[in-house]
GROMACS .gro file of C-alpha atoms in nm:
model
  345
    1UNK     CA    1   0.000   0.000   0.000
    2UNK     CA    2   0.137   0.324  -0.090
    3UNK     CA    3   0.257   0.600   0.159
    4UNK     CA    4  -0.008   0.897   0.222
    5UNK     CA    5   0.249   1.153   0.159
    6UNK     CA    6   0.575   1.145  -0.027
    7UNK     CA    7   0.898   1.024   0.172
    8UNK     CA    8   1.060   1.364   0.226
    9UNK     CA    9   1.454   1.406   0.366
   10UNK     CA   10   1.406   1.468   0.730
   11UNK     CA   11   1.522   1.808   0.891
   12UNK     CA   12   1.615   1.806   1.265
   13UNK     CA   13   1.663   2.170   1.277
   14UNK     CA   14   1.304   2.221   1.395
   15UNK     CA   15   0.955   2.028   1.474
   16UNK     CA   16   0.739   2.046   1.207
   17UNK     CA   17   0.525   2.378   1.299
   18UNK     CA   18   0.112   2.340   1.273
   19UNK     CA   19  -0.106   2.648   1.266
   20UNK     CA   20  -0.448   2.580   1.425
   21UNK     CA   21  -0.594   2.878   1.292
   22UNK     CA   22  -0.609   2.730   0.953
   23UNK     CA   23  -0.927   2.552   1.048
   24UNK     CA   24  -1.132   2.856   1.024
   25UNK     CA   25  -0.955   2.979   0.667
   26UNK     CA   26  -1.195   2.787   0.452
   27UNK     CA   27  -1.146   2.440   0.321
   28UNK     CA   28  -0.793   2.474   0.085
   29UNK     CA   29  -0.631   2.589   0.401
   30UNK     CA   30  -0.826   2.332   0.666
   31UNK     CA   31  -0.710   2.071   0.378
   32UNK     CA   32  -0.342   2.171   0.428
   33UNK     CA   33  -0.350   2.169   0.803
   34UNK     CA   34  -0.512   1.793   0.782
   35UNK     CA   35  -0.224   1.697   0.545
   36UNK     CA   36   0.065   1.884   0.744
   37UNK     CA   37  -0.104   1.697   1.096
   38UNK     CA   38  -0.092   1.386   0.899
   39UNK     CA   39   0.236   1.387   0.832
   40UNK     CA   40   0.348   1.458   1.177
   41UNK     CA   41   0.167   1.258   1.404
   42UNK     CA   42   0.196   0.939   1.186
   43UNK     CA   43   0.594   1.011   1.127
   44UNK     CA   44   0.727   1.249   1.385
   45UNK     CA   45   0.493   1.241   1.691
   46UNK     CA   46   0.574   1.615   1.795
   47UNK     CA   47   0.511   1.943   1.658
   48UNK     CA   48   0.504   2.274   1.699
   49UNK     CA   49   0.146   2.448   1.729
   50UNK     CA   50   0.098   2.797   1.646
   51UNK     CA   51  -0.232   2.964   1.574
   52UNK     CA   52  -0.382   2.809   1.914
   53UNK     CA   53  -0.537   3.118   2.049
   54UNK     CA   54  -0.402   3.150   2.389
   55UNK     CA   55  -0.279   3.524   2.410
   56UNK     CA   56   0.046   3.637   2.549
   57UNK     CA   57  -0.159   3.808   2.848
   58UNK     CA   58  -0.286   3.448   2.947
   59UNK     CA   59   0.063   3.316   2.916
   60UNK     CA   60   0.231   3.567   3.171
   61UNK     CA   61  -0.086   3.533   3.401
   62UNK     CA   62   0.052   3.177   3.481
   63UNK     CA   63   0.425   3.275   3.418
   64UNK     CA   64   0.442   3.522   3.668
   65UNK     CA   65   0.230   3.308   3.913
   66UNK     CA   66   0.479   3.017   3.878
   67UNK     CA   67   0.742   3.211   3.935
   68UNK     CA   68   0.624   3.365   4.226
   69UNK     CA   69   0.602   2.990   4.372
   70UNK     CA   70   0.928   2.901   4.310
   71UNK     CA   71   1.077   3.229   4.465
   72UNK     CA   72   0.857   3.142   4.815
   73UNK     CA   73   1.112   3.091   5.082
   74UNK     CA   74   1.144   2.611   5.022
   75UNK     CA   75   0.985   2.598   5.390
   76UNK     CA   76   0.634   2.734   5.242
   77UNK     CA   77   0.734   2.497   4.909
   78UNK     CA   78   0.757   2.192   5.099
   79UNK     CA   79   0.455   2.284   5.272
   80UNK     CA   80   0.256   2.104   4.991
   81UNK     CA   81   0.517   1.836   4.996
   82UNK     CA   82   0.347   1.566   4.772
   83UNK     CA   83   0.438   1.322   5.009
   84UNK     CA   84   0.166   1.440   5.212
   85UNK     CA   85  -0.114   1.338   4.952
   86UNK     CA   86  -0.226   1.042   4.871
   87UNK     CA   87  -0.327   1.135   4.512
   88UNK     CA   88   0.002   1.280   4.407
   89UNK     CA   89  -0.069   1.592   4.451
   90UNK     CA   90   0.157   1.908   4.570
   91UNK     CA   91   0.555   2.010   4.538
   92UNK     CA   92   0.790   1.741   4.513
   93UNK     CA   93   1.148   1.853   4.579
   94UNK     CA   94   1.478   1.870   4.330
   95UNK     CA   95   1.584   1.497   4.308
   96UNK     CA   96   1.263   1.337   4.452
   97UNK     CA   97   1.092   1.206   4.077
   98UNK     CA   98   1.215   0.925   3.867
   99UNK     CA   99   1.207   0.827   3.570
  100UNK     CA  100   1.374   0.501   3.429
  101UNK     CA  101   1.480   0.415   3.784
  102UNK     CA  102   1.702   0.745   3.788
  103UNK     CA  103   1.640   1.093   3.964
  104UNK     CA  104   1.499   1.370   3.757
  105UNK     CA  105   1.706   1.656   3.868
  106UNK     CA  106   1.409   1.924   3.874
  107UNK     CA  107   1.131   2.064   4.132
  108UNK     CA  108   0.780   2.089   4.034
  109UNK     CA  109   0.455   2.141   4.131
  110UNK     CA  110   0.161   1.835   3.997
  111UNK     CA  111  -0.198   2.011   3.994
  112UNK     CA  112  -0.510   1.809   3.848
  113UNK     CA  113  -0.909   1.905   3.848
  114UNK     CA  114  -0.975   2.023   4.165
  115UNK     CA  115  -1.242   1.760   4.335
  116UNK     CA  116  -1.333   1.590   4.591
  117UNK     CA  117  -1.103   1.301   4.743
  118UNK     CA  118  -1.218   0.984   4.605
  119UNK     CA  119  -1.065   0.638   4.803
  120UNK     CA  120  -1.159   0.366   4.642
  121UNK     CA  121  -1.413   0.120   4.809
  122UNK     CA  122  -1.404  -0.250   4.833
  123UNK     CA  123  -1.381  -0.383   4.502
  124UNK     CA  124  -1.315  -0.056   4.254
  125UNK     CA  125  -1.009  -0.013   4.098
  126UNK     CA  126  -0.719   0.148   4.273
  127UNK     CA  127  -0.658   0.423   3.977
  128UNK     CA  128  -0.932   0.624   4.208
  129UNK     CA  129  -0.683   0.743   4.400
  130UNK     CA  130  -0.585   0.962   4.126
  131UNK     CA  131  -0.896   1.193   4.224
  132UNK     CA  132  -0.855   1.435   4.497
  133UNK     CA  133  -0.761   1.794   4.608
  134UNK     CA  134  -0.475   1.997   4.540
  135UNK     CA  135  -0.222   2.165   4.717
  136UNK     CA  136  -0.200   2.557   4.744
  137UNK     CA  137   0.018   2.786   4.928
  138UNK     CA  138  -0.193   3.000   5.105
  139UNK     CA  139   0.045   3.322   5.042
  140UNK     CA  140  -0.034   3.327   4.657
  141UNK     CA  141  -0.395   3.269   4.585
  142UNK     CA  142  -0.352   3.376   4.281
  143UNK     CA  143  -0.125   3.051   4.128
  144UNK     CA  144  -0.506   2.872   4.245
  145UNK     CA  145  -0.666   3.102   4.007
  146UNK     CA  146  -0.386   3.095   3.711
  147UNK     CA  147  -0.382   2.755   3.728
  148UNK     CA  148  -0.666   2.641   3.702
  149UNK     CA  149  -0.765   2.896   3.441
  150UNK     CA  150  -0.420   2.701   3.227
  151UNK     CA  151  -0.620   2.333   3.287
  152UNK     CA  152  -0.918   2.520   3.132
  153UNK     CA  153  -0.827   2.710   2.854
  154UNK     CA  154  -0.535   2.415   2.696
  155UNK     CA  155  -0.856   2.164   2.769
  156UNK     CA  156  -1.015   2.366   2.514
  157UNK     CA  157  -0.710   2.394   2.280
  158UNK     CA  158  -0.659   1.996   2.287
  159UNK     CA  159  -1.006   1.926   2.222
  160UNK     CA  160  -1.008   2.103   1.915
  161UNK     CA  161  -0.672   1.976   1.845
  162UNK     CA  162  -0.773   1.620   1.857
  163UNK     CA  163  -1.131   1.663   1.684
  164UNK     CA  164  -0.870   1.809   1.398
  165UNK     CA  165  -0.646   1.508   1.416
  166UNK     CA  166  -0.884   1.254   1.420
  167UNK     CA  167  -1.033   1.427   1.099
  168UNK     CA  168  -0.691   1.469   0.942
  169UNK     CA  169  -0.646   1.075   0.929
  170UNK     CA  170  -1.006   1.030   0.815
  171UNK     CA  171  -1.138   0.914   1.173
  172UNK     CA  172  -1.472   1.030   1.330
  173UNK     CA  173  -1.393   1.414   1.486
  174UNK     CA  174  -1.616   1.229   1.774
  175UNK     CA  175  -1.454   0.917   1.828
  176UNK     CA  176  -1.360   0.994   2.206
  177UNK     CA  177  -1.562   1.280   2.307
  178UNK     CA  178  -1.782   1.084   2.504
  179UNK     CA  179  -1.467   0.996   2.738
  180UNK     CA  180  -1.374   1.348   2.800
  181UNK     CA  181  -1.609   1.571   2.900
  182UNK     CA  182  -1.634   1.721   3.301
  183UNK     CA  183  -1.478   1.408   3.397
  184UNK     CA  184  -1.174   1.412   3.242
  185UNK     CA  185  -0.827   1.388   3.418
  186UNK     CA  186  -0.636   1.690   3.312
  187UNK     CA  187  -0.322   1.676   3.465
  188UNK     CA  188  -0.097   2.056   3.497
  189UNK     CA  189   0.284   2.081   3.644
  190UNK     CA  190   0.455   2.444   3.686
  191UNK     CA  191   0.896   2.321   3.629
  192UNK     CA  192   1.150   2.412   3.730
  193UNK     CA  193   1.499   2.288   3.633
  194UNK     CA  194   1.746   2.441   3.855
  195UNK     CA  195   2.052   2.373   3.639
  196UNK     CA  196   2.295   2.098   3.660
  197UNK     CA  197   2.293   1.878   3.934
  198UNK     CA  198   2.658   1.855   4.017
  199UNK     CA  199   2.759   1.530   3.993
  200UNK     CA  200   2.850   1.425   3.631
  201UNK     CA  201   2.520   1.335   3.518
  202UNK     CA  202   2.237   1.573   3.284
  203UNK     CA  203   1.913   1.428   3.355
  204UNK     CA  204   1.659   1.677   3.406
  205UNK     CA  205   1.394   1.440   3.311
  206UNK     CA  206   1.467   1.087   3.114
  207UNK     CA  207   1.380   0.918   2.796
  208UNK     CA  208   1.009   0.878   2.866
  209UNK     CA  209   0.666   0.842   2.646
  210UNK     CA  210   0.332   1.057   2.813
  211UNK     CA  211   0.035   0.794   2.846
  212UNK     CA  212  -0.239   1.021   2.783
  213UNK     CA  213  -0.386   1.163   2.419
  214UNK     CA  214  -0.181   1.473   2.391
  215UNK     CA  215   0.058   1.679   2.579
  216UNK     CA  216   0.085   2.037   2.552
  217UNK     CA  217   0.435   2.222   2.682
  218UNK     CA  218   0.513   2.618   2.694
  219UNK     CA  219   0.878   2.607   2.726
  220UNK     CA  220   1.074   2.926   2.794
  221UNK     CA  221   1.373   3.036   2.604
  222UNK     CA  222   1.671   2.862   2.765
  223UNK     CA  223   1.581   2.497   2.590
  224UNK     CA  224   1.713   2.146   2.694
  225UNK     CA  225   1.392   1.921   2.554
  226UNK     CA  226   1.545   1.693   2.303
  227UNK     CA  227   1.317   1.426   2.094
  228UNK     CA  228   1.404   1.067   1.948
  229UNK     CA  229   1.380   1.096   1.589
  230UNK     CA  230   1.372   0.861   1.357
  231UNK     CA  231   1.757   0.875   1.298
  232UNK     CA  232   1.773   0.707   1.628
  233UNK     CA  233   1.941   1.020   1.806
  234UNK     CA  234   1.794   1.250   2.061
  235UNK     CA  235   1.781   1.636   1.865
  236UNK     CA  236   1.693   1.971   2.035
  237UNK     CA  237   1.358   2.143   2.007
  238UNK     CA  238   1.448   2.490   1.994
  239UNK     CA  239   1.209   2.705   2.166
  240UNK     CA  240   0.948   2.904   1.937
  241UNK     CA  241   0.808   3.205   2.084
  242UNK     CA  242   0.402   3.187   2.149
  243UNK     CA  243   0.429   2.822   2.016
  244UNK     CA  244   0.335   2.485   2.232
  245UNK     CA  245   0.507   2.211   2.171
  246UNK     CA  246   0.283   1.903   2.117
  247UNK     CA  247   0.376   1.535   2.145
  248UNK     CA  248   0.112   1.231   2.123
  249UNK     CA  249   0.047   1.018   2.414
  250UNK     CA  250   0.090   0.625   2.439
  251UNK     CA  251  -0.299   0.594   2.391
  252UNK     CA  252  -0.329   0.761   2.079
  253UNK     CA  253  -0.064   0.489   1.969
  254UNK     CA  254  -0.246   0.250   2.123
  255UNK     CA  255  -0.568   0.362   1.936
  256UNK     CA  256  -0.459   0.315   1.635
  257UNK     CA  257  -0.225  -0.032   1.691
  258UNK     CA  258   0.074   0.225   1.652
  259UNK     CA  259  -0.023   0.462   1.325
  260UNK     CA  260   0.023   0.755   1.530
  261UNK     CA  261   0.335   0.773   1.723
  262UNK     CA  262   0.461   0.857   2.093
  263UNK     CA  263   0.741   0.938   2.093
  264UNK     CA  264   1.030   0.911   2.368
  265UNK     CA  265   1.168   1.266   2.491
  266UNK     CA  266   1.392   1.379   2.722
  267UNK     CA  267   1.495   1.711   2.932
  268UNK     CA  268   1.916   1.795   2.974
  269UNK     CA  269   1.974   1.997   3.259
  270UNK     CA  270   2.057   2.355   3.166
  271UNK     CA  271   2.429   2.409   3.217
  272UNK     CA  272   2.553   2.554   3.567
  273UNK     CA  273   2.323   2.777   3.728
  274UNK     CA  274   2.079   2.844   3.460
  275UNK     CA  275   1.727   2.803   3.551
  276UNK     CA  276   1.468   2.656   3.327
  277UNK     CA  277   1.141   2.701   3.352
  278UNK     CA  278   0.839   2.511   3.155
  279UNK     CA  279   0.462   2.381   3.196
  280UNK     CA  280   0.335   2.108   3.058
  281UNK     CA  281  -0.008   2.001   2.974
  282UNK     CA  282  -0.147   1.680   3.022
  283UNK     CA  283  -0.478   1.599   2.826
  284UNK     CA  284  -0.613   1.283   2.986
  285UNK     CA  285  -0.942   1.113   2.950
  286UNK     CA  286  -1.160   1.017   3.263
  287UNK     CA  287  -1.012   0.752   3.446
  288UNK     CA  288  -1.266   0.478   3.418
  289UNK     CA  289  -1.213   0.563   3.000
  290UNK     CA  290  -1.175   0.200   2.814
  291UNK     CA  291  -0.985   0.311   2.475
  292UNK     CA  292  -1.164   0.184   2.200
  293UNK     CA  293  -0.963   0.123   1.882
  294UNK     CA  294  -1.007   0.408   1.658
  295UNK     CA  295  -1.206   0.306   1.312
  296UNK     CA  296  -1.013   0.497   1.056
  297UNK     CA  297  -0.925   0.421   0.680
  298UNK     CA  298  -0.541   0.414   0.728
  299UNK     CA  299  -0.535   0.114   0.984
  300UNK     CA  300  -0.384  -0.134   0.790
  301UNK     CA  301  -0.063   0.033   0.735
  302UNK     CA  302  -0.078   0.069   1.108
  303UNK     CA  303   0.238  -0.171   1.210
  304UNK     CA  304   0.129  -0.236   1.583
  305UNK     CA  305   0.209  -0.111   1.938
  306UNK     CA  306   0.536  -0.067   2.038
  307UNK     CA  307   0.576  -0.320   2.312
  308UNK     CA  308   0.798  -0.309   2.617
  309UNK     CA  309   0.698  -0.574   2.876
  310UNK     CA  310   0.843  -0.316   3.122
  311UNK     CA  311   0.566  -0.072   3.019
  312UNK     CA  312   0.233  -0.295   3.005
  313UNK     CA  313  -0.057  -0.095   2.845
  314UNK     CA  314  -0.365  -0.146   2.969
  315UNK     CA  315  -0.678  -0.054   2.841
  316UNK     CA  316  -0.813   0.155   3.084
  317UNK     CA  317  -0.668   0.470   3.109
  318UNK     CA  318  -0.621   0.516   3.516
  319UNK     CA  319  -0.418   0.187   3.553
  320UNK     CA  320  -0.170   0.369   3.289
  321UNK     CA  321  -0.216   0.646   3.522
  322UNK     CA  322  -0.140   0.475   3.809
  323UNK     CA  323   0.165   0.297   3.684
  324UNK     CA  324   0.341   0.608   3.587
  325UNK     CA  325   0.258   0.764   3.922
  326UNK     CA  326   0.361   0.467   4.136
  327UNK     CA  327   0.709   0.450   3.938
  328UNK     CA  328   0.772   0.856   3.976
  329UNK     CA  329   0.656   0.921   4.262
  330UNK     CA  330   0.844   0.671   4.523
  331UNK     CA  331   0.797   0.834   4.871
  332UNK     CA  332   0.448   0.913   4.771
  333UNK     CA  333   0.386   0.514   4.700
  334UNK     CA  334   0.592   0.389   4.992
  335UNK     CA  335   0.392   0.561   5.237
  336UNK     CA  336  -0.009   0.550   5.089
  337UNK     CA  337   0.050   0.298   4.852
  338UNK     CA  338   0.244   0.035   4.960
  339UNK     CA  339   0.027  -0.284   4.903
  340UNK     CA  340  -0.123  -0.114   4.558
  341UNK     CA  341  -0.018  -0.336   4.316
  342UNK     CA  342  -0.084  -0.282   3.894
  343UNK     CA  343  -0.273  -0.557   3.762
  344UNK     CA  344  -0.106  -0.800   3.515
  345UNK     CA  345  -0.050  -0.712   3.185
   0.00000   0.00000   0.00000
């Protein structure tokens, strides 16, 4: 079966760069977007997104909030130590996250849709652990407000993104609405990477895939994210002013047996003392979500999952969840979670 689009000479200079907007030109230019958002989801997994909406004045809303939070004195930081919640919620310190079994060298702050604490009853699946409240610091009421303004407005931004996507490979704009919706599990963390750590190594965050549907990141201007391309080496993303950078989740791969990509990425550690800051934005269905396969008239070039029998998939999406926070988030397992077993792949 042929290729949808001819086999072009990669260049690793920069993501390809998708412009939202487009969708309200008229059709020729709604046409090209499809074909560009082809292209990179099926042979990239990342791109640039311009065109989104957000405005500059939203942007430094949550900018300044942030870093007004990391300036607080670390006594009022570790005040919302994430240790303290049971749903993963709240600071965790420089050193305290993992991925791959090694320490990310950064300091963050996790922040989901603020509800009610949910522990799970006899019989329901762990993964509702996941719900709960967040964790504010009570001198800066207005990171509360930016916040959860961010979860809002990118919920939008992904929605439309997807409904776009799904279109562009000739799936229903639909498909997964009906697991969305005001119970979906947005998930929100404010970064910082305080430079290198010291001791030899660069790791502000490992080689990892996201396990939701999409990711959205505002990056600032010092850069350090590096993607695995299809060279096999990790290259740079240099930062784009007003841009997000967007990267597919392990379900979308999932959904379509492994036509759309996630790709792995990575964070170095800025050199010396140099701070870097970014946010990135998790779009995640509601926990209970089963992910149907996505009907779509591409799926038999799809060439399967990319399996790792150290990363089991599972179908529904809060055991992914749960996985990924279990494995991070060590001292936050060890002392809620200690019995909590995944199930079996």
């Amino acid at each position: 079966m042929t290729s949808h689009t001819p086999t072009a000479t990669p260049s690793y200079d920069q993501l390809p760069i998708i412009d939202l907007s487009a969708a309200d030109r008229g059709p020729q230019a709604r046409s090209l977007l499809h074909a560009q958002l082809h292209s990179a989801a099926h042979d990239v997994g990342f791109f640039q997104l311009v065109g989104h909406g957000v405005t500059p004045a939203e942007t430094d809303a949550l900018l300044t909030a942030m870093r007004a939070f990391f300036a607080l004195p670390e006594a009022e930081r570790l005040a919302l130590d994430n240790v303290n919640s049971p749903h993963f919620r709240g600071y965790t310190r420089t050193g305290d996250e993992r991925t791959a079994g090694a320490r990310d060298w950064r300091d963050q702050l996790d922040i989901g849709a603020e509800r009610p604490a949910r522990v799970p009853g006899p019989g329901e699946p762990p993964y509702w652990w996941l719900q709960g409240p967040n964790q504010w610091p009570a001198a800066l009421p207005e990171l509360r407000t930016a916040a959860l303004t961010w979860i809002d407005r990118l919920s939008a931004v992904a929605e439309r993104l997807l409904r776009e996507l799904l279109t562009a490979i000739g799936a229903p704009a639909d498909f997964y609405a009906p697991i969305f919706g005001d119970r979906a599990h947005p998930h929100l963390k404010l970064v910082r990477y305080p430079g290198s750590a010291g001791d030899g190594t660069d790791q502000g965050v490992g080689a990892h895939k996201d396990y939701g549907f999409l990711t959205l990141l505002l990056q600032d201007t010092v850069g350090g994210l590096q993607v695995h391309r299809e060279d096999g080496r990790f290259h740079d993303v240099p930062p784009l002013d007003g841009a997000f950078v967007v990267n597919l989740g392990e379900l979308l791969e999932v959904a379509t047996d492994g036509y759309l990509l996630a790709t792995n990425h990575r964070v170095v550690s800025p050199a010396g003392a140099t701070e870097r800051f970014s946010v990135p934005f998790f779009y995640n269905p509601r926990l209970d979500a089963r992910i149907a396969p996505l009907p779509f008239p591409h799926a038999g070039e799809a060439p399967g999952i990319t399996t790792d029998p150290a990363n089991p998939l599972y179908a529904e999406y809060g055991y992914n969840e749960l996985k990924g926070k279990l494995r991070a988030h060590p001292l936050v397992a060890e002392r809620h979670h200690g019995n909590l077993l995944t199930p079996a792949a």
